[in-house]
Structure formats: C-alpha cells, structure tokens
mmCIF file of C-alpha atoms in Angstrom:
data_model
loop_
_atom_site.group_PDB
_atom_site.id
_atom_site.type_symbol
_atom_site.label_atom_id
_atom_site.label_comp_id
_atom_site.label_asym_id
_atom_site.label_seq_id
_atom_site.Cartn_x
_atom_site.Cartn_y
_atom_site.Cartn_z
ATOM 1 C CA MET A 1 23.789 -46.200 -75.343
ATOM 2 C CA ASP A 2 23.741 -42.442 -74.715
ATOM 3 C CA GLY A 3 21.037 -40.062 -75.837
ATOM 4 C CA GLU A 4 18.446 -42.372 -77.362
ATOM 5 C CA LYS A 5 15.532 -40.357 -78.718
ATOM 6 C CA VAL A 6 12.065 -40.559 -77.236
ATOM 7 C CA SER A 7 10.262 -43.394 -78.985
ATOM 8 C CA VAL A 8 7.587 -42.550 -81.530
ATOM 9 C CA GLU A 9 5.982 -45.841 -80.439
ATOM 10 C CA ALA A 10 5.504 -44.703 -76.820
ATOM 11 C CA GLY A 11 2.020 -45.616 -75.640
ATOM 12 C CA LYS A 12 1.484 -47.989 -78.573
ATOM 13 C CA PRO A 13 2.096 -51.717 -79.047
ATOM 14 C CA ILE A 14 5.376 -52.643 -80.746
ATOM 15 C CA VAL A 15 5.894 -55.497 -83.190
ATOM 16 C CA CYS A 16 9.350 -57.028 -82.749
ATOM 17 C CA ARG A 17 11.242 -60.317 -82.868
ATOM 18 C CA ALA A 18 11.394 -62.743 -79.950
ATOM 19 C CA ALA A 19 12.808 -66.219 -79.437
ATOM 20 C CA VAL A 20 9.769 -68.130 -78.195
ATOM 21 C CA ALA A 21 9.906 -71.428 -76.295
ATOM 22 C CA ARG A 22 6.820 -73.207 -77.614
ATOM 23 C CA GLU A 23 7.513 -76.746 -76.424
ATOM 24 C CA PRO A 24 9.726 -78.074 -73.594
ATOM 25 C CA GLY A 25 13.206 -78.909 -74.798
ATOM 26 C CA GLU A 26 12.510 -77.858 -78.389
ATOM 27 C CA PRO A 27 14.615 -75.201 -80.179
ATOM 28 C CA LEU A 28 13.402 -71.645 -79.629
ATOM 29 C CA VAL A 29 11.454 -70.181 -82.534
ATOM 30 C CA ILE A 30 12.315 -66.647 -83.650
ATOM 31 C CA GLU A 31 9.073 -64.967 -84.652
ATOM 32 C CA GLU A 32 7.368 -61.599 -84.637
ATOM 33 C CA ILE A 33 5.351 -60.800 -81.529
ATOM 34 C CA MET A 34 3.370 -57.886 -80.108
ATOM 35 C CA VAL A 35 4.672 -56.090 -77.004
ATOM 36 C CA ALA A 36 2.121 -53.914 -75.186
ATOM 37 C CA PRO A 37 2.978 -50.419 -73.938
ATOM 38 C CA PRO A 38 4.053 -50.127 -70.297
ATOM 39 C CA GLY A 39 1.350 -49.732 -67.681
ATOM 40 C CA HIS A 40 1.387 -48.101 -64.262
ATOM 41 C CA HIS A 41 4.887 -48.314 -62.683
ATOM 42 C CA GLU A 42 6.151 -50.160 -65.767
ATOM 43 C CA VAL A 43 8.939 -49.607 -68.273
ATOM 44 C CA ARG A 44 9.356 -50.891 -71.820
ATOM 45 C CA VAL A 45 12.974 -51.696 -72.616
ATOM 46 C CA ARG A 46 14.825 -52.301 -75.874
ATOM 47 C CA ILE A 47 17.220 -55.173 -75.183
ATOM 48 C CA ILE A 48 20.794 -54.638 -76.415
ATOM 49 C CA CYS A 49 22.197 -58.016 -75.450
ATOM 50 C CA THR A 50 21.258 -60.904 -73.197
ATOM 51 C CA THR A 51 22.949 -64.022 -71.858
ATOM 52 C CA LEU A 52 21.934 -67.595 -71.173
ATOM 53 C CA CYS A 53 21.728 -68.850 -67.579
ATOM 54 C CA HIS A 54 21.205 -72.406 -66.296
ATOM 55 C CA SER A 55 17.824 -71.315 -64.941
ATOM 56 C CA ASP A 56 16.689 -70.609 -68.506
ATOM 57 C CA VAL A 57 17.712 -74.122 -69.531
ATOM 58 C CA THR A 58 16.048 -75.667 -66.471
ATOM 59 C CA PHE A 59 12.679 -74.061 -67.235
ATOM 60 C CA TRP A 60 13.091 -74.738 -70.977
ATOM 61 C CA LYS A 61 13.437 -78.475 -70.261
ATOM 62 C CA MET A 62 10.752 -78.616 -67.581
ATOM 63 C CA LYS A 63 7.416 -80.143 -68.534
ATOM 64 C CA ASP A 64 5.298 -79.422 -65.466
ATOM 65 C CA TYR A 65 4.351 -76.217 -63.624
ATOM 66 C CA PRO A 66 5.962 -73.763 -62.932
ATOM 67 C CA ALA A 67 6.988 -74.382 -66.537
ATOM 68 C CA VAL A 68 4.388 -73.000 -68.954
ATOM 69 C CA PHE A 69 4.423 -72.613 -72.740
ATOM 70 C CA PRO A 70 4.594 -70.679 -74.999
ATOM 71 C CA ARG A 71 7.019 -68.515 -73.083
ATOM 72 C CA ILE A 72 9.722 -65.913 -73.628
ATOM 73 C CA LEU A 73 12.698 -66.967 -71.512
ATOM 74 C CA GLY A 74 15.805 -64.962 -70.627
ATOM 75 C CA HIS A 75 16.570 -62.908 -67.528
ATOM 76 C CA GLU A 76 20.193 -61.697 -67.797
ATOM 77 C CA ALA A 77 20.401 -58.641 -70.019
ATOM 78 C CA ILE A 78 21.012 -54.953 -70.550
ATOM 79 C CA GLY A 79 18.866 -52.518 -72.443
ATOM 80 C CA VAL A 80 17.697 -48.970 -73.014
ATOM 81 C CA VAL A 81 14.407 -47.528 -71.773
ATOM 82 C CA GLU A 82 12.129 -47.076 -74.808
ATOM 83 C CA SER A 83 9.125 -45.686 -72.940
ATOM 84 C CA VAL A 84 7.731 -45.423 -69.410
ATOM 85 C CA GLY A 85 4.266 -45.855 -67.955
ATOM 86 C CA GLU A 86 2.414 -43.713 -65.443
ATOM 87 C CA ASP A 87 4.075 -42.702 -62.160
ATOM 88 C CA VAL A 88 7.573 -43.729 -63.227
ATOM 89 C CA ASP A 89 10.171 -41.171 -62.162
ATOM 90 C CA GLU A 90 13.192 -43.400 -61.501
ATOM 91 C CA VAL A 91 14.178 -43.636 -65.178
ATOM 92 C CA VAL A 92 13.436 -41.781 -68.417
ATOM 93 C CA GLU A 93 13.516 -42.705 -72.092
ATOM 94 C CA GLY A 94 17.075 -43.388 -73.209
ATOM 95 C CA ASP A 95 18.435 -44.520 -69.820
ATOM 96 C CA ALA A 96 20.666 -47.592 -69.773
ATOM 97 C CA VAL A 97 19.194 -50.244 -67.462
ATOM 98 C CA ILE A 98 19.788 -53.762 -66.219
ATOM 99 C CA PRO A 99 16.704 -55.915 -65.580
ATOM 100 C CA VAL A 100 16.770 -58.111 -62.460
ATOM 101 C CA PHE A 101 14.517 -61.040 -61.572
ATOM 102 C CA LEU A 102 14.326 -60.131 -57.868
ATOM 103 C CA PRO A 103 12.034 -57.149 -57.248
ATOM 104 C CA GLU A 104 12.968 -54.222 -55.028
ATOM 105 C CA CYS A 105 10.009 -51.904 -54.465
ATOM 106 C CA GLY A 106 11.915 -49.607 -52.103
ATOM 107 C CA ASP A 107 8.866 -49.021 -49.892
ATOM 108 C CA CYS A 108 8.219 -52.195 -47.859
ATOM 109 C CA ALA A 109 9.880 -52.984 -44.523
ATOM 110 C CA ASP A 110 12.224 -55.516 -46.121
ATOM 111 C CA CYS A 111 13.390 -53.183 -48.875
ATOM 112 C CA LYS A 112 14.011 -50.419 -46.348
ATOM 113 C CA SER A 113 16.005 -52.754 -44.094
ATOM 114 C CA LYS A 114 19.694 -53.526 -44.643
ATOM 115 C CA LYS A 115 19.017 -57.046 -43.345
ATOM 116 C CA SER A 116 17.069 -58.406 -46.316
ATOM 117 C CA ASN A 117 16.812 -58.293 -50.097
ATOM 118 C CA LEU A 118 13.475 -60.148 -50.152
ATOM 119 C CA CYS A 119 10.780 -57.634 -51.071
ATOM 120 C CA SER A 120 7.527 -58.290 -49.213
ATOM 121 C CA LYS A 121 5.402 -56.175 -51.576
ATOM 122 C CA PHE A 122 6.434 -58.373 -54.515
ATOM 123 C CA PRO A 123 7.510 -61.729 -53.025
ATOM 124 C CA PHE A 124 9.607 -63.601 -55.552
ATOM 125 C CA LYS A 125 8.071 -66.617 -57.247
ATOM 126 C CA PRO A 126 8.559 -68.103 -60.732
ATOM 127 C CA THR A 127 5.315 -66.640 -62.028
ATOM 128 C CA PRO A 128 4.498 -66.592 -65.764
ATOM 129 C CA TRP A 129 3.058 -63.085 -65.404
ATOM 130 C CA MET A 130 4.113 -59.487 -64.876
ATOM 131 C CA THR A 131 5.454 -58.638 -61.417
ATOM 132 C CA GLY A 132 2.562 -58.395 -58.953
ATOM 133 C CA GLU A 133 -0.080 -59.239 -61.569
ATOM 134 C CA GLU A 134 -1.606 -62.095 -63.512
ATOM 135 C CA THR A 135 -1.387 -60.484 -66.916
ATOM 136 C CA SER A 136 1.062 -60.644 -69.815
ATOM 137 C CA ARG A 137 2.450 -57.877 -72.022
ATOM 138 C CA PHE A 138 3.223 -60.326 -74.856
ATOM 139 C CA THR A 139 1.053 -61.870 -77.569
ATOM 140 C CA ASP A 140 1.939 -63.543 -80.840
ATOM 141 C CA LEU A 141 0.538 -62.170 -84.097
ATOM 142 C CA LYS A 142 -2.436 -64.536 -83.794
ATOM 143 C CA GLY A 143 -3.378 -62.988 -80.457
ATOM 144 C CA GLU A 144 -2.208 -65.918 -78.306
ATOM 145 C CA VAL A 145 -0.759 -64.976 -74.914
ATOM 146 C CA LEU A 146 2.988 -65.502 -74.499
ATOM 147 C CA TYR A 147 4.092 -65.981 -70.896
ATOM 148 C CA HIS A 148 6.723 -64.030 -69.001
ATOM 149 C CA PHE A 149 9.783 -65.517 -67.308
ATOM 150 C CA LEU A 150 11.266 -64.504 -63.951
ATOM 151 C CA ASN A 151 9.868 -60.973 -64.283
ATOM 152 C CA VAL A 152 12.211 -60.209 -67.206
ATOM 153 C CA SER A 153 11.805 -62.171 -70.515
ATOM 154 C CA SER A 154 14.907 -60.829 -72.258
ATOM 155 C CA PHE A 155 14.834 -63.154 -75.296
ATOM 156 C CA SER A 156 12.851 -60.462 -77.071
ATOM 157 C CA GLU A 157 13.916 -57.241 -78.784
ATOM 158 C CA TYR A 158 11.549 -55.400 -76.434
ATOM 159 C CA THR A 159 10.213 -56.350 -73.023
ATOM 160 C CA VAL A 160 8.103 -54.746 -70.295
ATOM 161 C CA LEU A 161 9.145 -54.741 -66.645
ATOM 162 C CA ASN A 162 7.924 -53.335 -63.375
ATOM 163 C CA ILE A 163 10.149 -50.502 -62.179
ATOM 164 C CA ALA A 164 10.933 -52.714 -59.160
ATOM 165 C CA ASN A 165 12.878 -54.972 -61.564
ATOM 166 C CA ILE A 166 14.987 -52.233 -63.164
ATOM 167 C CA VAL A 167 18.412 -50.834 -62.207
ATOM 168 C CA LYS A 168 19.671 -47.668 -63.889
ATOM 169 C CA ILE A 169 23.384 -47.869 -64.748
ATOM 170 C CA ASP A 170 26.225 -45.852 -66.248
ATOM 171 C CA PRO A 171 25.770 -46.069 -70.053
ATOM 172 C CA SER A 172 29.544 -46.030 -70.669
ATOM 173 C CA ILE A 173 29.990 -49.567 -69.324
ATOM 174 C CA PRO A 174 30.345 -52.188 -72.090
ATOM 175 C CA PRO A 175 26.947 -53.909 -72.511
ATOM 176 C CA SER A 176 28.472 -57.389 -72.861
ATOM 177 C CA ARG A 177 29.960 -57.045 -69.382
ATOM 178 C CA ALA A 178 27.234 -55.101 -67.612
ATOM 179 C CA CYS A 179 24.598 -57.698 -68.541
ATOM 180 C CA LEU A 180 26.484 -60.353 -66.545
ATOM 181 C CA LEU A 181 25.431 -58.659 -63.311
ATOM 182 C CA SER A 182 21.755 -59.187 -64.103
ATOM 183 C CA CYS A 183 21.804 -62.571 -62.307
ATOM 184 C CA GLY A 184 24.562 -65.190 -62.189
ATOM 185 C CA VAL A 185 27.754 -63.256 -61.487
ATOM 186 C CA SER A 186 25.968 -60.987 -59.025
ATOM 187 C CA THR A 187 24.560 -64.039 -57.235
ATOM 188 C CA GLY A 188 27.959 -65.670 -56.756
ATOM 189 C CA VAL A 189 29.986 -62.567 -56.002
ATOM 190 C CA GLY A 190 27.224 -61.248 -53.748
ATOM 191 C CA ALA A 191 27.052 -64.510 -51.788
ATOM 192 C CA ALA A 192 30.722 -64.118 -50.865
ATOM 193 C CA TRP A 193 30.564 -60.364 -50.319
ATOM 194 C CA LYS A 194 27.140 -59.795 -48.748
ATOM 195 C CA THR A 195 25.712 -63.083 -47.469
ATOM 196 C CA ALA A 196 28.875 -64.702 -46.101
ATOM 197 C CA ASN A 197 30.965 -61.562 -45.590
ATOM 198 C CA VAL A 198 34.091 -63.561 -46.455
ATOM 199 C CA GLU A 199 37.032 -62.237 -44.456
ATOM 200 C CA ALA A 200 40.585 -61.571 -45.598
ATOM 201 C CA GLY A 201 42.846 -64.532 -44.870
ATOM 202 C CA SER A 202 39.950 -66.990 -44.601
ATOM 203 C CA THR A 203 39.441 -70.444 -46.104
ATOM 204 C CA VAL A 204 36.596 -71.080 -48.536
ATOM 205 C CA ALA A 205 35.185 -74.310 -50.022
ATOM 206 C CA ILE A 206 32.960 -74.109 -53.095
ATOM 207 C CA PHE A 207 30.853 -77.132 -54.047
ATOM 208 C CA GLY A 208 30.220 -77.021 -57.797
ATOM 209 C CA LEU A 209 32.306 -74.968 -60.215
ATOM 210 C CA GLY A 210 29.662 -73.932 -62.690
ATOM 211 C CA SER A 211 29.143 -70.245 -63.426
ATOM 212 C CA ILE A 212 27.734 -69.532 -59.947
ATOM 213 C CA GLY A 213 30.557 -71.379 -58.188
ATOM 214 C CA LEU A 214 33.162 -69.551 -60.261
ATOM 215 C CA ALA A 215 31.484 -66.261 -59.382
ATOM 216 C CA VAL A 216 31.687 -67.218 -55.683
ATOM 217 C CA ALA A 217 35.404 -67.852 -56.201
ATOM 218 C CA GLU A 218 35.779 -64.435 -57.828
ATOM 219 C CA GLY A 219 33.938 -62.794 -54.930
ATOM 220 C CA SER A 220 36.017 -64.679 -52.372
ATOM 221 C CA ARG A 221 39.211 -63.632 -54.165
ATOM 222 C CA ILE A 222 38.154 -59.984 -54.062
ATOM 223 C CA CYS A 223 37.337 -60.321 -50.346
ATOM 224 C CA GLY A 224 40.875 -61.579 -49.686
ATOM 225 C CA ALA A 225 40.359 -65.292 -48.983
ATOM 226 C CA THR A 226 43.755 -67.014 -49.086
ATOM 227 C CA LYS A 227 42.637 -70.637 -49.604
ATOM 228 C CA ILE A 228 39.761 -71.238 -52.026
ATOM 229 C CA ILE A 229 38.966 -74.925 -52.522
ATOM 230 C CA GLY A 230 36.927 -75.996 -55.518
ATOM 231 C CA VAL A 231 34.907 -79.212 -55.249
ATOM 232 C CA ASP A 232 33.661 -80.835 -58.458
ATOM 233 C CA VAL A 233 33.455 -84.132 -60.341
ATOM 234 C CA ASN A 234 35.255 -82.702 -63.375
ATOM 235 C CA GLN A 235 39.034 -82.436 -62.973
ATOM 236 C CA GLU A 236 39.224 -79.942 -65.831
ATOM 237 C CA LYS A 237 37.374 -77.427 -63.666
ATOM 238 C CA PHE A 238 40.561 -76.968 -61.582
ATOM 239 C CA GLU A 239 42.513 -75.306 -64.404
ATOM 240 C CA LEU A 240 39.488 -73.177 -65.278
ATOM 241 C CA GLY A 241 38.898 -72.319 -61.620
ATOM 242 C CA LYS A 242 42.449 -71.018 -61.158
ATOM 243 C CA LYS A 243 41.522 -68.025 -63.330
ATOM 244 C CA PHE A 244 38.862 -67.131 -60.778
ATOM 245 C CA GLY A 245 40.947 -67.607 -57.639
ATOM 246 C CA ILE A 246 40.660 -71.348 -56.946
ATOM 247 C CA THR A 247 43.840 -72.429 -55.129
ATOM 248 C CA ASP A 248 43.046 -76.078 -54.343
ATOM 249 C CA PHE A 249 40.781 -78.741 -55.794
ATOM 250 C CA VAL A 250 38.915 -81.816 -54.594
ATOM 251 C CA ASN A 251 37.701 -84.283 -57.204
ATOM 252 C CA VAL A 252 34.670 -85.952 -55.626
ATOM 253 C CA GLY A 253 35.285 -89.088 -57.678
ATOM 254 C CA GLU A 254 38.762 -89.536 -56.248
ATOM 255 C CA CYS A 255 37.976 -89.327 -52.530
ATOM 256 C CA GLY A 256 37.812 -93.119 -52.120
ATOM 257 C CA ASP A 257 35.893 -94.203 -49.043
ATOM 258 C CA LYS A 258 36.176 -90.792 -47.432
ATOM 259 C CA PRO A 259 33.233 -88.404 -47.519
ATOM 260 C CA VAL A 260 34.088 -85.050 -49.102
ATOM 261 C CA SER A 261 33.600 -83.343 -45.745
ATOM 262 C CA GLN A 262 36.376 -85.449 -44.201
ATOM 263 C CA VAL A 263 38.740 -84.522 -47.017
ATOM 264 C CA ILE A 264 37.938 -80.818 -46.575
ATOM 265 C CA ASN A 265 38.365 -81.033 -42.808
ATOM 266 C CA GLU A 266 41.760 -82.675 -43.220
ATOM 267 C CA MET A 267 42.877 -80.118 -45.818
ATOM 268 C CA THR A 268 41.914 -77.174 -43.644
ATOM 269 C CA GLY A 269 42.803 -78.409 -40.186
ATOM 270 C CA GLY A 270 39.229 -78.527 -38.920
ATOM 271 C CA GLY A 271 36.979 -77.229 -41.665
ATOM 272 C CA ALA A 272 36.608 -74.252 -43.995
ATOM 273 C CA ASP A 273 35.531 -70.898 -42.626
ATOM 274 C CA PHE A 274 32.976 -70.553 -45.419
ATOM 275 C CA CYS A 275 31.301 -73.243 -47.553
ATOM 276 C CA PHE A 276 29.099 -72.588 -50.587
ATOM 277 C CA GLU A 277 26.784 -75.178 -52.182
ATOM 278 C CA CYS A 278 26.244 -74.183 -55.828
ATOM 279 C CA VAL A 279 24.782 -77.341 -57.371
ATOM 280 C CA GLY A 280 21.367 -77.894 -55.818
ATOM 281 C CA LEU A 281 21.743 -81.362 -54.275
ATOM 282 C CA ALA A 282 20.475 -82.009 -50.750
ATOM 283 C CA SER A 283 23.263 -84.526 -50.083
ATOM 284 C CA LEU A 284 25.877 -81.972 -51.122
ATOM 285 C CA MET A 285 24.295 -79.326 -48.895
ATOM 286 C CA GLU A 286 24.741 -81.709 -45.975
ATOM 287 C CA GLN A 287 28.373 -82.333 -46.948
ATOM 288 C CA ALA A 288 29.012 -78.604 -47.240
ATOM 289 C CA TYR A 289 27.608 -78.055 -43.744
ATOM 290 C CA ALA A 290 29.804 -80.839 -42.380
ATOM 291 C CA SER A 291 32.822 -79.270 -44.104
ATOM 292 C CA CYS A 292 32.695 -75.929 -42.331
ATOM 293 C CA ARG A 293 34.564 -75.253 -39.135
ATOM 294 C CA LYS A 294 32.866 -75.795 -35.794
ATOM 295 C CA GLY A 295 32.289 -72.664 -33.762
ATOM 296 C CA TRP A 296 32.227 -70.107 -36.567
ATOM 297 C CA GLY A 297 31.860 -71.855 -39.917
ATOM 298 C CA LYS A 298 29.184 -70.591 -42.311
ATOM 299 C CA THR A 299 27.483 -72.625 -45.039
ATOM 300 C CA ILE A 300 25.648 -70.718 -47.766
ATOM 301 C CA ILE A 301 23.170 -72.533 -50.021
ATOM 302 C CA LEU A 302 22.863 -71.154 -53.558
ATOM 303 C CA GLY A 303 21.891 -74.318 -55.454
ATOM 304 C CA VAL A 304 18.179 -74.956 -56.039
ATOM 305 C CA GLU A 305 16.915 -78.468 -55.292
ATOM 306 C CA LYS A 306 13.692 -79.874 -56.692
ATOM 307 C CA PRO A 307 10.516 -78.905 -54.774
ATOM 308 C CA GLY A 308 9.878 -80.984 -51.649
ATOM 309 C CA SER A 309 13.515 -81.991 -51.129
ATOM 310 C CA GLN A 310 14.783 -82.042 -47.545
ATOM 311 C CA ILE A 311 18.143 -81.806 -45.832
ATOM 312 C CA THR A 312 18.784 -83.674 -42.600
ATOM 313 C CA PHE A 313 21.078 -82.899 -39.658
ATOM 314 C CA GLN A 314 21.530 -84.496 -36.266
ATOM 315 C CA CYS A 315 20.350 -82.161 -33.521
ATOM 316 C CA SER A 316 23.551 -82.743 -31.573
ATOM 317 C CA ASP A 317 25.642 -81.611 -34.569
ATOM 318 C CA VAL A 318 23.650 -78.392 -34.782
ATOM 319 C CA ILE A 319 23.890 -77.614 -31.074
ATOM 320 C CA LEU A 320 27.463 -78.724 -30.446
ATOM 321 C CA GLY A 321 28.875 -77.575 -33.792
ATOM 322 C CA GLY A 322 27.977 -73.908 -33.563
ATOM 323 C CA ARG A 323 27.900 -73.599 -37.333
ATOM 324 C CA THR A 324 25.610 -71.348 -39.380
ATOM 325 C CA LEU A 325 23.523 -72.458 -42.375
ATOM 326 C CA THR A 326 21.730 -69.931 -44.575
ATOM 327 C CA GLY A 327 20.234 -69.607 -48.007
ATOM 328 C CA SER A 328 21.138 -66.828 -50.414
ATOM 329 C CA LEU A 329 18.869 -65.496 -53.167
ATOM 330 C CA PHE A 330 20.599 -63.191 -55.662
ATOM 331 C CA GLY A 331 23.632 -63.258 -53.378
ATOM 332 C CA GLY A 332 21.859 -61.173 -50.746
ATOM 333 C CA LEU A 333 22.239 -58.121 -52.996
ATOM 334 C CA LYS A 334 19.906 -55.156 -53.091
ATOM 335 C CA ALA A 335 20.005 -54.675 -56.838
ATOM 336 C CA LYS A 336 19.415 -50.924 -57.088
ATOM 337 C CA SER A 337 22.248 -50.018 -54.725
ATOM 338 C CA ASP A 338 24.649 -52.972 -54.997
ATOM 339 C CA ILE A 339 24.820 -53.543 -58.768
ATOM 340 C CA PRO A 340 26.230 -50.020 -59.362
ATOM 341 C CA ILE A 341 28.907 -50.814 -56.741
ATOM 342 C CA LEU A 342 29.851 -54.021 -58.561
ATOM 343 C CA LEU A 343 29.973 -52.172 -61.883
ATOM 344 C CA LYS A 344 32.319 -49.598 -60.359
ATOM 345 C CA ARG A 345 34.514 -52.432 -59.102
ATOM 346 C CA TYR A 346 34.618 -53.734 -62.657
ATOM 347 C CA MET A 347 35.601 -50.327 -64.021
ATOM 348 C CA ASP A 348 38.248 -50.082 -61.282
ATOM 349 C CA LYS A 349 39.588 -53.484 -62.435
ATOM 350 C CA GLU A 350 38.811 -55.199 -59.109
ATOM 351 C CA LEU A 351 35.964 -57.370 -60.395
ATOM 352 C CA GLU A 352 37.127 -59.275 -63.487
ATOM 353 C CA LEU A 353 34.052 -59.821 -65.655
ATOM 354 C CA ASP A 354 35.834 -60.450 -68.959
ATOM 355 C CA LYS A 355 36.779 -64.029 -68.087
ATOM 356 C CA PHE A 356 33.137 -65.044 -67.632
ATOM 357 C CA VAL A 357 32.343 -64.393 -71.312
ATOM 358 C CA THR A 358 33.444 -67.390 -73.356
ATOM 359 C CA HIS A 359 31.246 -66.965 -76.443
ATOM 360 C CA GLU A 360 29.203 -64.345 -78.312
ATOM 361 C CA VAL A 361 26.480 -65.055 -80.886
ATOM 362 C CA SER A 362 23.829 -63.162 -82.822
ATOM 363 C CA PHE A 363 20.167 -63.337 -81.830
ATOM 364 C CA GLU A 364 19.498 -65.532 -84.864
ATOM 365 C CA ASP A 365 21.903 -68.108 -83.394
ATOM 366 C CA ILE A 366 20.384 -68.154 -79.895
ATOM 367 C CA ASN A 367 19.903 -71.930 -80.033
ATOM 368 C CA LYS A 368 23.667 -72.286 -80.453
ATOM 369 C CA ALA A 369 24.019 -70.669 -77.015
ATOM 370 C CA PHE A 370 21.856 -73.473 -75.603
ATOM 371 C CA ASP A 371 24.040 -76.091 -77.320
ATOM 372 C CA LEU A 372 27.245 -74.558 -75.926
ATOM 373 C CA LEU A 373 25.884 -74.514 -72.382
ATOM 374 C CA LEU A 374 24.481 -78.046 -72.591
ATOM 375 C CA GLU A 375 27.822 -79.302 -73.911
ATOM 376 C CA GLY A 376 29.647 -77.639 -71.009
ATOM 377 C CA LYS A 377 31.637 -75.411 -73.363
ATOM 378 C CA SER A 378 30.510 -71.989 -72.150
ATOM 379 C CA ILE A 379 30.356 -70.074 -68.896
ATOM 380 C CA ARG A 380 28.415 -67.169 -70.330
ATOM 381 C CA CYS A 381 27.436 -66.703 -73.971
ATOM 382 C CA VAL A 382 26.453 -63.139 -74.863
ATOM 383 C CA ILE A 383 23.572 -62.964 -77.345
ATOM 384 C CA TRP A 384 23.481 -59.723 -79.341
ATOM 385 C CA MET A 385 20.115 -58.499 -80.525
ATOM 386 C CA ASP A 386 21.565 -56.451 -83.389
ATOM 387 C CA LYS A 387 25.103 -57.356 -84.428
#
C-alpha cells in the first residue's frame, strides 16, 4: 500500500464497480456507478478489501426506514486515499486508512474528553447520507441517487468519507487483518478494554458468541480475565469460543427451570464481575444484569434491540444491588487514537486477529459472503476488491 501516486482523477468523478443493494433481501448487484470527488473536509478512498458484518445483513433485510434502497452497504474495510477535498491536512494521497462508522471530529467537547467517544458535532445515526449532510456522493449511470450506509459504504471500489470517519494507519499491516478493526473486532475488544476495564483475575460472562461476543472474549483474555463464561444456545460455540479465551460454557437450552442468571451466580459464587450482552434481546439484557455480582458488577450492553424496546428492573434491585449498567458504542473506543494501539497489539502478537478470518472471496462473489454468514459458517469473510 506504500507510495501510491497522486490520482489523475483527483477533482473529477470516477466510474467504478459497486455492489448495490436494490431491494431488501435480494442479492447485491455489481454494476458501474459514479463516485463524486471529495468535498470540503472529505476524502475519496480506493477500497482494498472489506468484510461483512451482521449490521450489513440487518439493514439489507430491513424493509422500513432507516433502511432505504438503492444503497451501497459495507462499513468494515481498509483502503488508500485517492484524493482529498479542501481543508484536509490529516491525510494525503497514498495514505493507508481505515474507515469507521463512528465520527470523531476532534474539536467538540466530547471528542476532546477522555470520557466519551460520542462526537457531538456529528452525532451518530444510521443516516443514508454523507456525515453531517443530506447529500450523496454516489449515483448510478442513469443518474439515480445511491444511498450511503453508516458513513462508509465500502461495497464499492471507491467511496467518499468525511475526515472524521477516517483513521490513518501503518501501511505495512496486512489489509485482511487491519480491516477487521473497522467495526466488529474493535467493538468487542474495546468493550472489554475501554468500557468495562476488565481486570486481571476477574470473571466475565458473555451472552451471545457471535463475532462481537468472541471479540469480547479476546479482549477479556488480553486483559487477564481468568474465567470467561460463554452463554449461547449453540453448543458448538464452546469449542469455537475456546480459541478466543472462553473457559466455561452455559447452554441456555440446558438450564432446565433455572434462569441463566441463577446458573451464572452459582458458577461464580455470587455473580460475574463483568457481563456483556452481545445479542440485542431485552430479556437477555435483564438476565445479564442479574448475573453480575452485587456491589461491583458491571453489565455492558452491545447488542442492538429493535426501536422502542424496553428493559425493566425492580427499583430495589438497582438500589440494593449496587451494580452498574452501561451501553457501549464501538466499544468506547476513540478511533483515531485507539485503533493504532490495537494494530500495534496485533503486530506485537497480543491481539490475535487471524482467527477471526474464516473465509476470503473476490468482490464478484460478495453474495457468497452473505450466504456464509447467514448459514452461520463464517465469523468474518474478507472480500477482496482486486484479487
């Protein structure tokens, strides 16, 4: 990725291939599209490889707003800066970059604070537009607007992002590993490292061993947790989870009349120090909260429930239990400073990214990546734009 020449297309629209979601749940269509040049504080990026996340599948299936079509999905990727717009000094043409869905402007009170990763200048929302605007940089060859996805839209050979959604990285890091930190792995590892601050020797319970849950296990392992309990309905997840640090397993379907929280409390002698809900079910969030130790237990919510869902607790449990409940978006990470740290940990062989990649396909076979994820056969499938 070193030394890419300044693009002769800088300042001009580019015609390239993209995998366009035209109808909910229908196979993506690879077609030629037009990508506008970057505007003020924007960067146009040539995507090297991208991966498929459950969020992509969720919005691909969804029929009602915030789902909109036609749309270019994808938000985990790595690329090279092709050209920059006005007032961009953070990166130059040829820089290796990771796009991130969560903006970090660097100027607002939240971005300047160590206490938050929620930018107030560009509050995160699943908008179909460019960050901070209601405009698109994509059109098809008939002139029809193609909508953005989570500020990234990486299922295209070229994409345009606000500089707030870009992290410059070391170009020597393998692209198929670096791209993993664009969303899912960072979210899980960050939740253990930053949000929960998992302590050495502690006990952790993880509800849901999908890619996010496995990343939480990896983060907890790195932090030195000695007992990491995986909770899932699929017994096969135990053997898989062991590779990521899972030491014990609870099969929800084999708990009998006992609630999962009772099983966890009995296993840990009073509750886990840290509980992570990674599925997005209100009932499971309540069970996770009831599974953490009174007095100091922390429950971190990473799963996304449907809009309007509520979780319910008895006031006496909240007051007398002394537990903490918090949400975690992007694992509490500040992308521009924390992703380079995670990449260094990978290069130092602390963070094991290789085991997350189960499949690799060409861009032409992007729909196969959807099939593998839907069939439960992949954790992360790397999609190469040119291979």
